[in-house]
Amino acid sequence: MNAYSINYDLRAPDRDYEGLYEAIKASAKWWHYLESTWIIATHETAQQVWDRLSSKIDKNDYMLIIEVRNHSQGWLPKDAWDWINENVRN
């Protein structure tokens, strides 16, 4: 499985983005500890993830989908690091 970080800047203040969140959660595995960042584990390519999510955002929103490797540092709860260590490859 590949791991991708999905980062976004959603600019439509009155828009209901629940459809986007549900589409992200439809991934094989997902992680969401930071407000505008998700990490998913999936057999999809980055293009396939984008194709699946792009209809859920507005044209003035921004989104970055980028492959994640386990070369990371930061300050997160233990269960967040456990998920990363189990689902993100070196």
PDB file of C-alpha atoms in Angstrom:
ATOM      1  CA  MET A   1       0.000   0.000   0.000  1.00  0.00           C
ATOM      2  CA  ASN A   2       1.031   3.582  -0.607  1.00  0.00           C
ATOM      3  CA  ALA A   3       0.590   6.366   1.905  1.00  0.00           C
ATOM      4  CA  TYR A   4      -0.414   9.850   0.805  1.00  0.00           C
ATOM      5  CA  SER A   5      -0.729  13.067   2.709  1.00  0.00           C
ATOM      6  CA  ILE A   6      -3.805  15.068   1.733  1.00  0.00           C
ATOM      7  CA  ASN A   7      -3.416  18.723   2.656  1.00  0.00           C
ATOM      8  CA  TYR A   8      -5.997  21.360   1.842  1.00  0.00           C
ATOM      9  CA  ASP A   9      -7.044  24.950   2.191  1.00  0.00           C
ATOM     10  CA  LEU A  10     -10.832  25.054   1.928  1.00  0.00           C
ATOM     11  CA  ARG A  11     -11.949  28.581   1.132  1.00  0.00           C
ATOM     12  CA  ALA A  12     -15.753  28.400   0.858  1.00  0.00           C
ATOM     13  CA  PRO A  13     -16.913  29.390   4.365  1.00  0.00           C
ATOM     14  CA  ASP A  14     -20.524  28.255   3.964  1.00  0.00           C
ATOM     15  CA  ARG A  15     -19.843  25.067   2.016  1.00  0.00           C
ATOM     16  CA  ASP A  16     -20.523  21.695   3.595  1.00  0.00           C
ATOM     17  CA  TYR A  17     -17.339  19.665   3.085  1.00  0.00           C
ATOM     18  CA  GLU A  18     -18.723  16.513   4.706  1.00  0.00           C
ATOM     19  CA  GLY A  19     -18.700  14.817   1.284  1.00  0.00           C
ATOM     20  CA  LEU A  20     -14.946  15.424   1.039  1.00  0.00           C
ATOM     21  CA  TYR A  21     -14.332  13.999   4.492  1.00  0.00           C
ATOM     22  CA  GLU A  22     -16.457  10.934   3.751  1.00  0.00           C
ATOM     23  CA  ALA A  23     -14.603  10.389   0.459  1.00  0.00           C
ATOM     24  CA  ILE A  24     -11.280  10.515   2.296  1.00  0.00           C
ATOM     25  CA  LYS A  25     -12.584   8.085   4.932  1.00  0.00           C
ATOM     26  CA  ALA A  26     -13.540   5.691   2.113  1.00  0.00           C
ATOM     27  CA  SER A  27      -9.805   5.001   1.697  1.00  0.00           C
ATOM     28  CA  ALA A  28      -8.524   1.659   2.958  1.00  0.00           C
ATOM     29  CA  LYS A  29      -7.031   3.332   6.063  1.00  0.00           C
ATOM     30  CA  TRP A  30      -6.940   6.946   7.175  1.00  0.00           C
ATOM     31  CA  TRP A  31      -5.324   9.173   9.790  1.00  0.00           C
ATOM     32  CA  HIS A  32      -6.536  12.666  10.817  1.00  0.00           C
ATOM     33  CA  TYR A  33      -4.754  14.335  13.724  1.00  0.00           C
ATOM     34  CA  LEU A  34      -4.131  17.750  12.153  1.00  0.00           C
ATOM     35  CA  GLU A  35      -6.952  20.062  11.124  1.00  0.00           C
ATOM     36  CA  SER A  36      -6.204  20.336   7.401  1.00  0.00           C
ATOM     37  CA  THR A  37      -4.140  17.184   6.911  1.00  0.00           C
ATOM     38  CA  TRP A  38      -5.075  13.548   6.433  1.00  0.00           C
ATOM     39  CA  ILE A  39      -2.822  10.601   5.695  1.00  0.00           C
ATOM     40  CA  ILE A  40      -4.352   7.689   3.859  1.00  0.00           C
ATOM     41  CA  ALA A  41      -3.058   4.206   3.101  1.00  0.00           C
ATOM     42  CA  THR A  42      -4.388   2.903  -0.202  1.00  0.00           C
ATOM     43  CA  HIS A  43      -3.599   0.833  -3.274  1.00  0.00           C
ATOM     44  CA  GLU A  44      -4.547   3.854  -5.405  1.00  0.00           C
ATOM     45  CA  THR A  45      -2.092   6.171  -7.140  1.00  0.00           C
ATOM     46  CA  ALA A  46      -1.976   9.864  -6.247  1.00  0.00           C
ATOM     47  CA  GLN A  47      -3.843  10.556  -9.520  1.00  0.00           C
ATOM     48  CA  GLN A  48      -6.594   8.106  -8.593  1.00  0.00           C
ATOM     49  CA  VAL A  49      -6.963   9.708  -5.156  1.00  0.00           C
ATOM     50  CA  TRP A  50      -7.211  13.142  -6.813  1.00  0.00           C
ATOM     51  CA  ASP A  51      -9.778  11.842  -9.308  1.00  0.00           C
ATOM     52  CA  ARG A  52     -11.862  10.520  -6.425  1.00  0.00           C
ATOM     53  CA  LEU A  53     -11.651  13.691  -4.284  1.00  0.00           C
ATOM     54  CA  SER A  54     -11.540  16.561  -6.778  1.00  0.00           C
ATOM     55  CA  SER A  55     -15.300  16.734  -7.282  1.00  0.00           C
ATOM     56  CA  LYS A  56     -15.738  17.306  -3.528  1.00  0.00           C
ATOM     57  CA  ILE A  57     -13.942  20.677  -3.444  1.00  0.00           C
ATOM     58  CA  ASP A  58     -14.610  24.096  -5.000  1.00  0.00           C
ATOM     59  CA  LYS A  59     -12.522  25.604  -7.792  1.00  0.00           C
ATOM     60  CA  ASN A  60     -11.102  28.204  -5.355  1.00  0.00           C
ATOM     61  CA  ASP A  61      -9.977  25.553  -2.815  1.00  0.00           C
ATOM     62  CA  TYR A  62      -6.439  24.165  -2.769  1.00  0.00           C
ATOM     63  CA  MET A  63      -5.361  20.562  -2.272  1.00  0.00           C
ATOM     64  CA  LEU A  64      -2.007  18.783  -2.289  1.00  0.00           C
ATOM     65  CA  ILE A  65      -1.761  14.981  -2.421  1.00  0.00           C
ATOM     66  CA  ILE A  66       1.784  13.791  -1.929  1.00  0.00           C
ATOM     67  CA  GLU A  67       3.340  10.395  -1.198  1.00  0.00           C
ATOM     68  CA  VAL A  68       4.573   9.922   2.361  1.00  0.00           C
ATOM     69  CA  ARG A  69       7.628   7.974   3.442  1.00  0.00           C
ATOM     70  CA  ASN A  70       8.488   7.263   7.054  1.00  0.00           C
ATOM     71  CA  HIS A  71      11.263   9.816   7.454  1.00  0.00           C
ATOM     72  CA  SER A  72       9.490  12.162   9.828  1.00  0.00           C
ATOM     73  CA  GLN A  73       9.684  14.030  13.082  1.00  0.00           C
ATOM     74  CA  GLY A  74       7.243  16.133  15.004  1.00  0.00           C
ATOM     75  CA  TRP A  75       5.104  16.372  18.088  1.00  0.00           C
ATOM     76  CA  LEU A  76       2.042  14.125  17.976  1.00  0.00           C
ATOM     77  CA  PRO A  77       0.242  11.772  20.378  1.00  0.00           C
ATOM     78  CA  LYS A  78       1.618   8.222  20.651  1.00  0.00           C
ATOM     79  CA  ASP A  79      -1.358   6.702  18.812  1.00  0.00           C
ATOM     80  CA  ALA A  80      -0.702   9.050  15.864  1.00  0.00           C
ATOM     81  CA  TRP A  81       2.919   7.837  15.647  1.00  0.00           C
ATOM     82  CA  ASP A  82       1.770   4.232  16.021  1.00  0.00           C
ATOM     83  CA  TRP A  83      -0.533   4.637  12.994  1.00  0.00           C
ATOM     84  CA  ILE A  84       2.244   6.248  10.946  1.00  0.00           C
ATOM     85  CA  ASN A  85       4.753   3.555  11.888  1.00  0.00           C
ATOM     86  CA  GLU A  86       2.278   0.797  10.976  1.00  0.00           C
ATOM     87  CA  ASN A  87       1.035   2.275   7.686  1.00  0.00           C
ATOM     88  CA  VAL A  88       3.792   4.383   6.145  1.00  0.00           C
ATOM     89  CA  ARG A  89       6.704   2.582   4.542  1.00  0.00           C
ATOM     90  CA  ASN A  90      10.345   3.583   4.684  1.00  0.00           C
TER      91      ASN A  90
END
